N, CA, C and O atoms as CSV, one atom per row, in Angstrom:
chain,resi,resn,atom,element,x,y,z
A,1,GLN,N,N,84.642,13.422,131.127
A,1,GLN,CA,C,84.132,14.204,130.013
A,1,GLN,C,C,84.940,15.496,129.888
A,1,GLN,O,O,85.060,16.267,130.840
A,2,VAL,N,N,85.479,15.708,128.711
A,2,VAL,CA,C,86.311,16.893,128.474
A,2,VAL,C,C,85.429,18.093,128.158
A,2,VAL,O,O,84.488,18.007,127.369
A,3,GLN,N,N,85.754,19.200,128.786
A,3,GLN,CA,C,85.057,20.439,128.490
A,3,GLN,C,C,86.068,21.573,128.443
A,3,GLN,O,O,86.862,21.752,129.367
A,4,LEU,N,N,86.029,22.337,127.355
A,4,LEU,CA,C,86.859,23.527,127.192
A,4,LEU,C,C,85.924,24.715,127.038
A,4,LEU,O,O,85.022,24.698,126.200
A,5,VAL,N,N,86.138,25.746,127.845
A,5,VAL,CA,C,85.240,26.894,127.834
A,5,VAL,C,C,86.060,28.165,127.634
A,5,VAL,O,O,86.855,28.550,128.491
A,6,GLU,N,N,85.852,28.811,126.480
A,6,GLU,CA,C,86.559,30.050,126.172
A,6,GLU,C,C,85.792,31.256,126.714
A,6,GLU,O,O,84.574,31.219,126.892
A,7,SER,N,N,86.539,32.312,126.965
A,7,SER,CA,C,85.952,33.592,127.355
A,7,SER,C,C,86.928,34.694,126.984
A,7,SER,O,O,88.089,34.435,126.667
A,8,GLY,N,N,86.437,35.933,127.029
A,8,GLY,CA,C,87.313,37.074,126.813
A,8,GLY,C,C,87.194,37.754,125.471
A,8,GLY,O,O,87.841,38.774,125.232
A,9,GLY,N,N,86.377,37.206,124.593
A,9,GLY,CA,C,86.198,37.860,123.310
A,9,GLY,C,C,85.403,39.147,123.442
A,9,GLY,O,O,84.879,39.460,124.512
A,10,GLY,N,N,85.318,39.886,122.349
A,10,GLY,CA,C,84.567,41.130,122.367
A,10,GLY,C,C,84.884,41.993,121.175
A,10,GLY,O,O,85.500,41.551,120.206
A,11,LEU,N,N,84.450,43.238,121.264
A,11,LEU,CA,C,84.660,44.222,120.206
A,11,LEU,C,C,85.771,45.180,120.653
A,11,LEU,O,O,85.733,45.719,121.759
A,12,VAL,N,N,86.746,45.380,119.785
A,12,VAL,CA,C,87.868,46.252,120.112
A,12,VAL,C,C,88.275,47.015,118.852
A,12,VAL,O,O,88.098,46.523,117.737
A,13,GLN,N,N,88.815,48.203,119.033
A,13,GLN,CA,C,89.298,48.979,117.890
A,13,GLN,C,C,90.655,48.455,117.440
A,13,GLN,O,O,91.400,47.855,118.215
A,14,ALA,N,N,90.950,48.691,116.191
A,14,ALA,CA,C,92.258,48.316,115.655
A,14,ALA,C,C,93.360,48.942,116.504
A,14,ALA,O,O,93.288,50.108,116.892
A,15,GLY,N,N,94.376,48.136,116.778
A,15,GLY,CA,C,95.465,48.573,117.639
A,15,GLY,C,C,95.266,48.208,119.096
A,15,GLY,O,O,96.191,48.326,119.900
A,16,GLY,N,N,94.074,47.769,119.440
A,16,GLY,CA,C,93.775,47.414,120.816
A,16,GLY,C,C,94.209,46.008,121.182
A,16,GLY,O,O,94.854,45.308,120.401
A,17,SER,N,N,93.836,45.612,122.397
A,17,SER,CA,C,94.251,44.308,122.931
A,17,SER,C,C,93.065,43.582,123.553
A,17,SER,O,O,92.105,44.193,124.025
A,18,LEU,N,N,93.166,42.274,123.537
A,18,LEU,CA,C,92.230,41.404,124.239
A,18,LEU,C,C,93.008,40.219,124.776
A,18,LEU,O,O,94.047,39.844,124.234
A,19,ARG,N,N,92.488,39.627,125.859
A,19,ARG,CA,C,93.065,38.382,126.350
A,19,ARG,C,C,91.966,37.331,126.410
A,19,ARG,O,O,90.964,37.498,127.105
A,20,LEU,N,N,92.167,36.260,125.681
A,20,LEU,CA,C,91.243,35.139,125.699
A,20,LEU,C,C,91.679,34.114,126.735
A,20,LEU,O,O,92.870,33.905,126.966
A,21,SER,N,N,90.695,33.486,127.348
A,21,SER,CA,C,90.971,32.415,128.314
A,21,SER,C,C,90.233,31.161,127.887
A,21,SER,O,O,89.191,31.232,127.235
A,22,CYS,N,N,90.776,30.018,128.258
A,22,CYS,CA,C,90.139,28.732,127.981
A,22,CYS,C,C,90.334,27.855,129.201
A,22,CYS,O,O,91.443,27.393,129.471
A,23,ALA,N,N,89.264,27.626,129.935
A,23,ALA,CA,C,89.314,26.801,131.130
A,23,ALA,C,C,88.962,25.363,130.774
A,23,ALA,O,O,87.989,25.106,130.065
A,24,ALA,N,N,89.759,24.438,131.272
A,24,ALA,CA,C,89.563,23.032,130.930
A,24,ALA,C,C,89.099,22.225,132.134
A,24,ALA,O,O,89.487,22.479,133.274
A,25,SER,N,N,88.261,21.253,131.840
A,25,SER,CA,C,87.906,20.213,132.805
A,25,SER,C,C,87.916,18.887,132.065
A,25,SER,O,O,87.607,18.824,130.875
A,26,GLY,N,N,88.275,17.825,132.783
A,26,GLY,CA,C,88.331,16.512,132.147
A,26,GLY,C,C,89.644,16.217,131.453
A,26,GLY,O,O,89.849,15.100,130.979
A,27,LEU,N,N,90.532,17.183,131.381
A,27,LEU,CA,C,91.882,16.953,130.884
A,27,LEU,C,C,92.808,17.943,131.564
A,27,LEU,O,O,92.378,18.969,132.092
A,28,THR,N,N,94.089,17.609,131.538
A,28,THR,CA,C,95.094,18.464,132.154
A,28,THR,C,C,95.933,19.093,131.059
A,28,THR,O,O,96.665,18.402,130.351
A,29,PHE,N,N,95.824,20.407,130.922
A,29,PHE,CA,C,96.505,21.109,129.823
A,29,PHE,C,C,97.994,20.827,129.797
A,29,PHE,O,O,98.594,20.754,128.724
A,30,SER,N,N,98.595,20.667,130.959
A,30,SER,CA,C,100.048,20.520,130.998
A,30,SER,C,C,100.525,19.235,130.322
A,30,SER,O,O,101.694,19.139,129.950
A,31,THR,N,N,99.654,18.261,130.157
A,31,THR,CA,C,100.044,17.010,129.509
A,31,THR,C,C,99.560,16.917,128.064
A,31,THR,O,O,99.781,15.907,127.396
A,32,TYR,N,N,98.906,17.961,127.586
A,32,TYR,CA,C,98.384,18.000,126.229
A,32,TYR,C,C,99.094,19.072,125.421
A,32,TYR,O,O,99.629,20.033,125.973
A,33,ALA,N,N,99.090,18.898,124.129
A,33,ALA,CA,C,99.386,20.010,123.235
A,33,ALA,C,C,98.085,20.798,123.115
A,33,ALA,O,O,97.043,20.235,122.780
A,34,SER,N,N,98.146,22.085,123.384
A,34,SER,CA,C,96.928,22.898,123.344
A,34,SER,C,C,97.168,24.130,122.498
A,34,SER,O,O,98.293,24.616,122.376
A,35,GLY,N,N,96.100,24.620,121.922
A,35,GLY,CA,C,96.290,25.734,121.019
A,35,GLY,C,C,95.028,26.522,120.761
A,35,GLY,O,O,93.951,26.223,121.277
A,36,TRP,N,N,95.203,27.533,119.951
A,36,TRP,CA,C,94.116,28.396,119.524
A,36,TRP,C,C,94.006,28.355,118.004
A,36,TRP,O,O,95.005,28.391,117.286
A,37,PHE,N,N,92.782,28.280,117.544
A,37,PHE,CA,C,92.460,28.376,116.130
A,37,PHE,C,C,91.425,29.489,115.979
A,37,PHE,O,O,90.828,29.928,116.961
A,38,ARG,N,N,91.222,29.934,114.759
A,38,ARG,CA,C,90.188,30.932,114.504
A,38,ARG,C,C,89.524,30.661,113.169
A,38,ARG,O,O,90.103,30.054,112.267
A,39,GLN,N,N,88.297,31.128,113.075
A,39,GLN,CA,C,87.546,30.956,111.835
A,39,GLN,C,C,86.752,32.215,111.549
A,39,GLN,O,O,85.881,32.615,112.323
A,40,ALA,N,N,87.069,32.829,110.425
A,40,ALA,CA,C,86.353,34.003,109.958
A,40,ALA,C,C,85.213,33.548,109.051
A,40,ALA,O,O,85.269,32.448,108.500
A,41,PRO,N,N,84.184,34.373,108.887
A,41,PRO,CA,C,83.059,33.992,108.030
A,41,PRO,C,C,83.512,33.636,106.617
A,41,PRO,O,O,84.252,34.385,105.980
A,42,GLY,N,N,83.056,32.481,106.141
A,42,GLY,CA,C,83.385,32.066,104.785
A,42,GLY,C,C,84.776,31.502,104.606
A,42,GLY,O,O,85.180,31.189,103.487
A,43,LYS,N,N,85.517,31.368,105.701
A,43,LYS,CA,C,86.888,30.858,105.618
A,43,LYS,C,C,87.025,29.591,106.438
A,43,LYS,O,O,86.201,29.291,107.302
A,44,GLU,N,N,88.086,28.854,106.147
A,44,GLU,CA,C,88.374,27.653,106.912
A,44,GLU,C,C,88.977,28.017,108.271
A,44,GLU,O,O,89.544,29.095,108.453
A,45,ARG,N,N,88.837,27.095,109.206
A,45,ARG,CA,C,89.450,27.284,110.514
A,45,ARG,C,C,90.965,27.236,110.348
A,45,ARG,O,O,91.496,26.344,109.686
A,46,GLU,N,N,91.661,28.204,110.957
A,46,GLU,CA,C,93.102,28.271,110.785
A,46,GLU,C,C,93.819,28.291,112.130
A,46,GLU,O,O,93.296,28.757,113.143
A,47,PHE,N,N,95.022,27.770,112.093
A,47,PHE,CA,C,95.883,27.726,113.264
A,47,PHE,C,C,96.338,29.125,113.646
A,47,PHE,O,O,96.671,29.939,112.784
A,48,VAL,N,N,96.350,29.399,114.957
A,48,VAL,CA,C,96.835,30.680,115.459
A,48,VAL,C,C,98.094,30.475,116.304
A,48,VAL,O,O,99.132,31.079,116.033
A,49,ALA,N,N,97.998,29.623,117.326
A,49,ALA,CA,C,99.122,29.430,118.236
A,49,ALA,C,C,98.936,28.125,118.989
A,49,ALA,O,O,97.817,27.632,119.132
A,50,ALA,N,N,100.046,27.567,119.473
A,50,ALA,CA,C,99.997,26.337,120.248
A,50,ALA,C,C,101.101,26.344,121.289
A,50,ALA,O,O,102.094,27.061,121.168
A,51,ILE,N,N,100.905,25.533,122.307
A,51,ILE,CA,C,101.893,25.384,123.355
A,51,ILE,C,C,101.954,23.922,123.759
A,51,ILE,O,O,100.929,23.264,123.941
A,52,LYS,N,N,103.188,23.424,123.896
A,52,LYS,CA,C,103.389,22.052,124.342
A,52,LYS,C,C,104.586,22.084,125.279
A,52,LYS,O,O,105.679,22.487,124.880
A,53,TYR,N,N,104.383,21.660,126.532
A,53,TYR,CA,C,105.393,21.839,127.557
A,53,TYR,C,C,105.761,23.328,127.575
A,53,TYR,O,O,104.862,24.152,127.745
A,54,GLY,N,N,106.949,23.694,127.419
A,54,GLY,CA,C,107.323,25.103,127.461
A,54,GLY,C,C,107.533,25.719,126.101
A,54,GLY,O,O,107.977,26.862,125.992
A,55,ASN,N,N,107.218,24.973,125.064
A,55,ASN,CA,C,107.466,25.469,123.706
A,55,ASN,C,C,106.206,26.077,123.117
A,55,ASN,O,O,105.113,25.529,123.259
A,56,THR,N,N,106.368,27.215,122.454
A,56,THR,CA,C,105.245,27.895,121.833
A,56,THR,C,C,105.445,27.999,120.329
A,56,THR,O,O,106.573,28.036,119.838
A,57,TYR,N,N,104.339,28.046,119.612
A,57,TYR,CA,C,104.345,28.057,118.154
A,57,TYR,C,C,103.264,29.026,117.697
A,57,TYR,O,O,102.184,29.101,118.283
A,58,TYR,N,N,103.579,29.771,116.630
A,58,TYR,CA,C,102.652,30.787,116.154
A,58,TYR,C,C,102.530,30.763,114.631
A,58,TYR,O,O,103.469,30.426,113.910
A,59,ALA,N,N,101.344,31.132,114.179
A,59,ALA,CA,C,101.182,31.401,112.763
A,59,ALA,C,C,101.938,32.688,112.430
A,59,ALA,O,O,102.057,33.583,113.267
A,60,ASP,N,N,102.439,32.768,111.216
A,60,ASP,CA,C,103.209,33.952,110.821
A,60,ASP,C,C,102.372,35.230,110.953
A,60,ASP,O,O,102.902,36.299,111.255
A,61,SER,N,N,101.083,35.109,110.727
A,61,SER,CA,C,100.215,36.293,110.720
A,61,SER,C,C,100.056,36.921,112.110
A,61,SER,O,O,99.646,38.077,112.220
A,62,VAL,N,N,100.375,36.177,113.162
A,62,VAL,CA,C,100.190,36.721,114.512
A,62,VAL,C,C,101.497,36.807,115.290
A,62,VAL,O,O,101.524,37.320,116.409
A,63,LYS,N,N,102.565,36.314,114.708
A,63,LYS,CA,C,103.851,36.294,115.409
A,63,LYS,C,C,104.265,37.716,115.775
A,63,LYS,O,O,104.213,38.625,114.946
A,64,GLY,N,N,104.673,37.891,117.018
A,64,GLY,CA,C,105.080,39.196,117.506
A,64,GLY,C,C,103.937,40.031,118.055
A,64,GLY,O,O,104.174,41.059,118.689
A,65,ARG,N,N,102.701,39.608,117.825
A,65,ARG,CA,C,101.533,40.348,118.328
A,65,ARG,C,C,100.748,39.534,119.368
A,65,ARG,O,O,100.196,40.093,120.316
A,66,PHE,N,N,100.707,38.225,119.179
A,66,PHE,CA,C,99.951,37.346,120.073
A,66,PHE,C,C,100.908,36.529,120.928
A,66,PHE,O,O,102.012,36.193,120.501
A,67,THR,N,N,100.464,36.215,122.149
A,67,THR,CA,C,101.254,35.371,123.045
A,67,THR,C,C,100.357,34.322,123.673
A,67,THR,O,O,99.339,34.648,124.284
A,68,ILE,N,N,100.739,33.063,123.521
A,68,ILE,CA,C,100.004,31.969,124.145
A,68,ILE,C,C,100.710,31.606,125.448
A,68,ILE,O,O,101.938,31.592,125.526
A,69,SER,N,N,99.907,31.314,126.462
A,69,SER,CA,C,100.475,30.899,127.743
A,69,SER,C,C,99.485,29.977,128.444
A,69,SER,O,O,98.351,29.788,128.002
A,70,ARG,N,N,99.949,29.419,129.540
A,70,ARG,CA,C,99.136,28.437,130.253
A,70,ARG,C,C,99.406,28.574,131.735
A,70,ARG,O,O,100.549,28.757,132.152
A,71,ASP,N,N,98.351,28.485,132.530
A,71,ASP,CA,C,98.477,28.456,133.985
A,71,ASP,C,C,98.108,27.047,134.424
A,71,ASP,O,O,96.933,26.678,134.433
A,72,ASN,N,N,99.107,26.269,134.786
A,72,ASN,CA,C,98.840,24.873,135.128
A,72,ASN,C,C,98.000,24.744,136.391
A,72,ASN,O,O,97.172,23.839,136.493
A,73,ALA,N,N,98.204,25.635,137.348
A,73,ALA,CA,C,97.449,25.562,138.597
A,73,ALA,C,C,95.959,25.786,138.352
A,73,ALA,O,O,95.114,25.195,139.024
A,74,LYS,N,N,95.647,26.644,137.383
A,74,LYS,CA,C,94.248,26.932,137.060
A,74,LYS,C,C,93.740,26.075,135.910
A,74,LYS,O,O,92.556,26.106,135.573
A,75,ASN,N,N,94.654,25.306,135.310
A,75,ASN,CA,C,94.297,24.484,134.151
A,75,ASN,C,C,93.605,25.331,133.081
A,75,ASN,O,O,92.558,24.970,132.544
A,76,THR,N,N,94.229,26.458,132.801
A,76,THR,CA,C,93.652,27.439,131.888
A,76,THR,C,C,94.688,27.873,130.861
A,76,THR,O,O,95.860,28.077,131.178
A,77,LEU,N,N,94.228,28.007,129.633
A,77,LEU,CA,C,95.033,28.448,128.496
A,77,LEU,C,C,94.662,29.889,128.181
A,77,LEU,O,O,93.500,30.277,128.302
A,78,TYR,N,N,95.646,30.678,127.779
A,78,TYR,CA,C,95.412,32.088,127.467
A,78,TYR,C,C,95.942,32.431,126.083
A,78,TYR,O,O,96.836,31.772,125.552
A,79,LEU,N,N,95.369,33.472,125.525
A,79,LEU,CA,C,95.910,34.063,124.307
A,79,LEU,C,C,95.844,35.568,124.468
A,79,LEU,O,O,94.767,36.161,124.408
A,80,GLN,N,N,96.993,36.179,124.672
A,80,GLN,CA,C,97.083,37.628,124.743
A,80,GLN,C,C,97.252,38.169,123.332
A,80,GLN,O,O,98.198,37.812,122.629
A,81,MET,N,N,96.339,39.021,122.926
A,81,MET,CA,C,96.345,39.547,121.566
A,81,MET,C,C,96.544,41.052,121.616
A,81,MET,O,O,95.702,41.780,122.143
A,82,ASN,N,N,97.643,41.510,121.074
A,82,ASN,CA,C,97.973,42.935,121.019
A,82,ASN,C,C,98.005,43.407,119.581
A,82,ASN,O,O,98.064,42.605,118.648
A,83,SER,N,N,97.966,44.709,119.415
A,83,SER,CA,C,98.039,45.320,118.075
A,83,SER,C,C,97.046,44.651,117.123
A,83,SER,O,O,97.397,44.277,116.004
A,84,LEU,N,N,95.829,44.510,117.576
A,84,LEU,CA,C,94.820,43.806,116.789
A,84,LEU,C,C,94.505,44.548,115.505
A,84,LEU,O,O,94.524,45.778,115.448
A,85,LYS,N,N,94.214,43.764,114.474
A,85,LYS,CA,C,93.892,44.284,113.152
A,85,LYS,C,C,92.498,43.804,112.760
A,85,LYS,O,O,92.027,42.789,113.273
A,86,PRO,N,N,91.840,44.519,111.862
A,86,PRO,CA,C,90.506,44.059,111.415
A,86,PRO,C,C,90.531,42.634,110.871
A,86,PRO,O,O,89.548,41.906,111.011
A,87,GLU,N,N,91.623,42.230,110.261
A,87,GLU,CA,C,91.713,40.870,109.717
A,87,GLU,C,C,91.840,39.802,110.799
A,87,GLU,O,O,91.815,38.610,110.492
A,88,ASP,N,N,91.974,40.207,112.053
A,88,ASP,CA,C,91.965,39.248,113.162
A,88,ASP,C,C,90.538,38.903,113.584
A,88,ASP,O,O,90.343,38.035,114.435
A,89,THR,N,N,89.550,39.561,113.011
A,89,THR,CA,C,88.157,39.292,113.345
A,89,THR,C,C,87.792,37.864,112.991
A,89,THR,O,O,87.958,37.437,111.849
A,90,ALA,N,N,87.292,37.124,113.979
A,90,ALA,CA,C,86.967,35.706,113.787
A,90,ALA,C,C,86.378,35.163,115.086
A,90,ALA,O,O,86.393,35.825,116.124
A,91,VAL,N,N,85.865,33.954,114.998
A,91,VAL,CA,C,85.561,33.184,116.205
A,91,VAL,C,C,86.831,32.433,116.575
A,91,VAL,O,O,87.422,31.743,115.744
A,92,TYR,N,N,87.239,32.573,117.817
A,92,TYR,CA,C,88.466,31.931,118.297
A,92,TYR,C,C,88.101,30.710,119.139
A,92,TYR,O,O,87.240,30.765,120.017
A,93,TYR,N,N,88.783,29.612,118.840
A,93,TYR,CA,C,88.535,28.352,119.531
A,93,TYR,C,C,89.819,27.869,120.209
A,93,TYR,O,O,90.910,28.011,119.657
A,94,CYS,N,N,89.683,27.305,121.389
A,94,CYS,CA,C,90.814,26.578,121.945
A,94,CYS,C,C,90.617,25.093,121.688
A,94,CYS,O,O,89.492,24.616,121.542
A,95,ALA,N,N,91.721,24.379,121.635
A,95,ALA,CA,C,91.704,22.967,121.284
A,95,ALA,C,C,92.855,22.259,121.986
A,95,ALA,O,O,93.847,22.880,122.366
A,96,ALA,N,N,92.704,20.953,122.150
A,96,ALA,CA,C,93.755,20.184,122.827
A,96,ALA,C,C,93.834,18.793,122.232
A,96,ALA,O,O,92.839,18.223,121.785
A,97,ARG,N,N,95.062,18.259,122.239
A,97,ARG,CA,C,95.273,16.898,121.764
A,97,ARG,C,C,96.458,16.313,122.519
A,97,ARG,O,O,97.325,17.036,123.010
A,98,LEU,N,N,96.474,15.013,122.596
A,98,LEU,CA,C,97.615,14.337,123.205
A,98,LEU,C,C,98.811,14.384,122.262
A,98,LEU,O,O,98.661,14.588,121.058
A,99,PHE,N,N,99.966,14.199,122.814
A,99,PHE,CA,C,101.220,14.098,122.069
A,99,PHE,C,C,101.611,15.451,121.475
A,99,PHE,O,O,101.419,16.483,122.119
A,100,PHE,N,N,102.149,15.460,120.276
A,100,PHE,CA,C,102.747,16.665,119.743
A,100,PHE,C,C,101.689,17.596,119.154
A,100,PHE,O,O,100.567,17.189,118.852
A,101,TYR,N,N,102.087,18.861,119.003
A,101,TYR,CA,C,101.151,19.823,118.424
A,101,TYR,C,C,101.168,19.679,116.906
A,101,TYR,O,O,102.150,19.221,116.323
A,102,THR,N,N,100.084,20.071,116.290
A,102,THR,CA,C,100.041,20.228,114.833
A,102,THR,C,C,99.292,21.519,114.532
A,102,THR,O,O,98.647,22.095,115.407
A,103,THR,N,N,99.384,21.955,113.307
A,103,THR,CA,C,98.660,23.150,112.882
A,103,THR,C,C,97.356,22.800,112.179
A,103,THR,O,O,96.670,23.680,111.659
A,104,GLN,N,N,97.016,21.517,112.165
A,104,GLN,CA,C,95.820,21.063,111.451
A,104,GLN,C,C,94.666,20.881,112.425
A,104,GLN,O,O,94.773,20.112,113.380
A,105,SER,N,N,93.570,21.578,112.191
A,105,SER,CA,C,92.443,21.492,113.112
A,105,SER,C,C,91.879,20.070,113.181
A,105,SER,O,O,91.354,19.667,114.219
A,106,LYS,N,N,91.980,19.312,112.098
A,106,LYS,CA,C,91.427,17.966,112.080
A,106,LYS,C,C,92.128,17.023,113.050
A,106,LYS,O,O,91.598,15.960,113.374
A,107,ASP,N,N,93.300,17.396,113.508
A,107,ASP,CA,C,94.072,16.553,114.416
A,107,ASP,C,C,93.677,16.734,115.875
A,107,ASP,O,O,94.147,15.991,116.737
A,108,TYR,N,N,92.832,17.701,116.161
A,108,TYR,CA,C,92.469,18.007,117.550
A,108,TYR,C,C,91.076,17.463,117.849
A,108,TYR,O,O,90.111,17.882,117.210
A,109,PRO,N,N,90.946,16.547,118.795
A,109,PRO,CA,C,89.633,15.985,119.115
A,109,PRO,C,C,88.838,16.786,120.141
A,109,PRO,O,O,87.631,16.590,120.286
A,110,ASN,N,N,89.509,17.682,120.847
A,110,ASN,CA,C,88.859,18.413,121.936
A,110,ASN,C,C,88.779,19.893,121.599
A,110,ASN,O,O,89.792,20.526,121.302
A,111,TRP,N,N,87.575,20.440,121.645
A,111,TRP,CA,C,87.327,21.827,121.238
A,111,TRP,C,C,86.416,22.541,122.211
A,111,TRP,O,O,85.543,21.931,122.830
A,112,GLY,N,N,86.629,23.855,122.340
A,112,GLY,CA,C,85.686,24.702,123.025
A,112,GLY,C,C,84.607,25.169,122.070
A,112,GLY,O,O,84.600,24.807,120.893
A,113,GLN,N,N,83.693,25.978,122.589
A,113,GLN,CA,C,82.550,26.437,121.782
A,113,GLN,C,C,82.867,27.686,120.982
A,113,GLN,O,O,82.109,28.063,120.089
A,114,GLY,N,N,83.976,28.326,121.292
A,114,GLY,CA,C,84.397,29.504,120.548
A,114,GLY,C,C,83.970,30.805,121.213
A,114,GLY,O,O,82.976,30.853,121.937
A,115,THR,N,N,84.740,31.859,120.955
A,115,THR,CA,C,84.421,33.191,121.439
A,115,THR,C,C,84.693,34.188,120.317
A,115,THR,O,O,85.733,34.123,119.662
A,116,GLN,N,N,83.769,35.100,120.099
A,116,GLN,CA,C,83.849,36.039,118.977
A,116,GLN,C,C,84.798,37.187,119.312
A,116,GLN,O,O,84.711,37.796,120.378
A,117,VAL,N,N,85.696,37.464,118.385
A,117,VAL,CA,C,86.565,38.637,118.456
A,117,VAL,C,C,86.285,39.485,117.228
A,117,VAL,O,O,86.390,39.005,116.099
A,118,THR,N,N,85.932,40.738,117.442
A,118,THR,CA,C,85.652,41.656,116.354
A,118,THR,C,C,86.543,42.877,116.506
A,118,THR,O,O,86.537,43.532,117.548
A,119,VAL,N,N,87.307,43.182,115.466
A,119,VAL,CA,C,88.215,44.316,115.483
A,119,VAL,C,C,87.713,45.329,114.468
A,119,VAL,O,O,87.640,45.032,113.275
A,120,SER,N,N,87.371,46.512,114.929
A,120,SER,CA,C,86.860,47.555,114.051
A,120,SER,C,C,87.999,48.441,113.576
A,120,SER,O,O,88.985,48.649,114.282
A,121,SER,N,N,87.841,48.957,112.367
A,121,SER,CA,C,88.898,49.812,111.794
A,121,SER,C,C,88.691,51.273,112.141
A,121,SER,O,O,89.488,52.121,111.739
């Protein structure tokens, strides 16, 4: 049984930083394409970042501010978020799928429960 558990969300002022974590059980992150998505109120879930093997991919809106990484020994995915903006406010989800990464949430069968990130201006 696959379980993804996010943590690390919270309230931060604009310009601040947060690091999200996603601990996995029932799958091995190193053999999956894994990523982060976010969903703001009234909006569709959108792609944020993904990692497959050693390659990383980012949405244009977070490029240069966010960094995705993975600790294979801990089977944990991370998202380091710097220079946060109010428009980054959303529920952040980690997700995983076999084979190649995509930016489409519908392609990911495995999801965490989400963690709230709120950036105040």
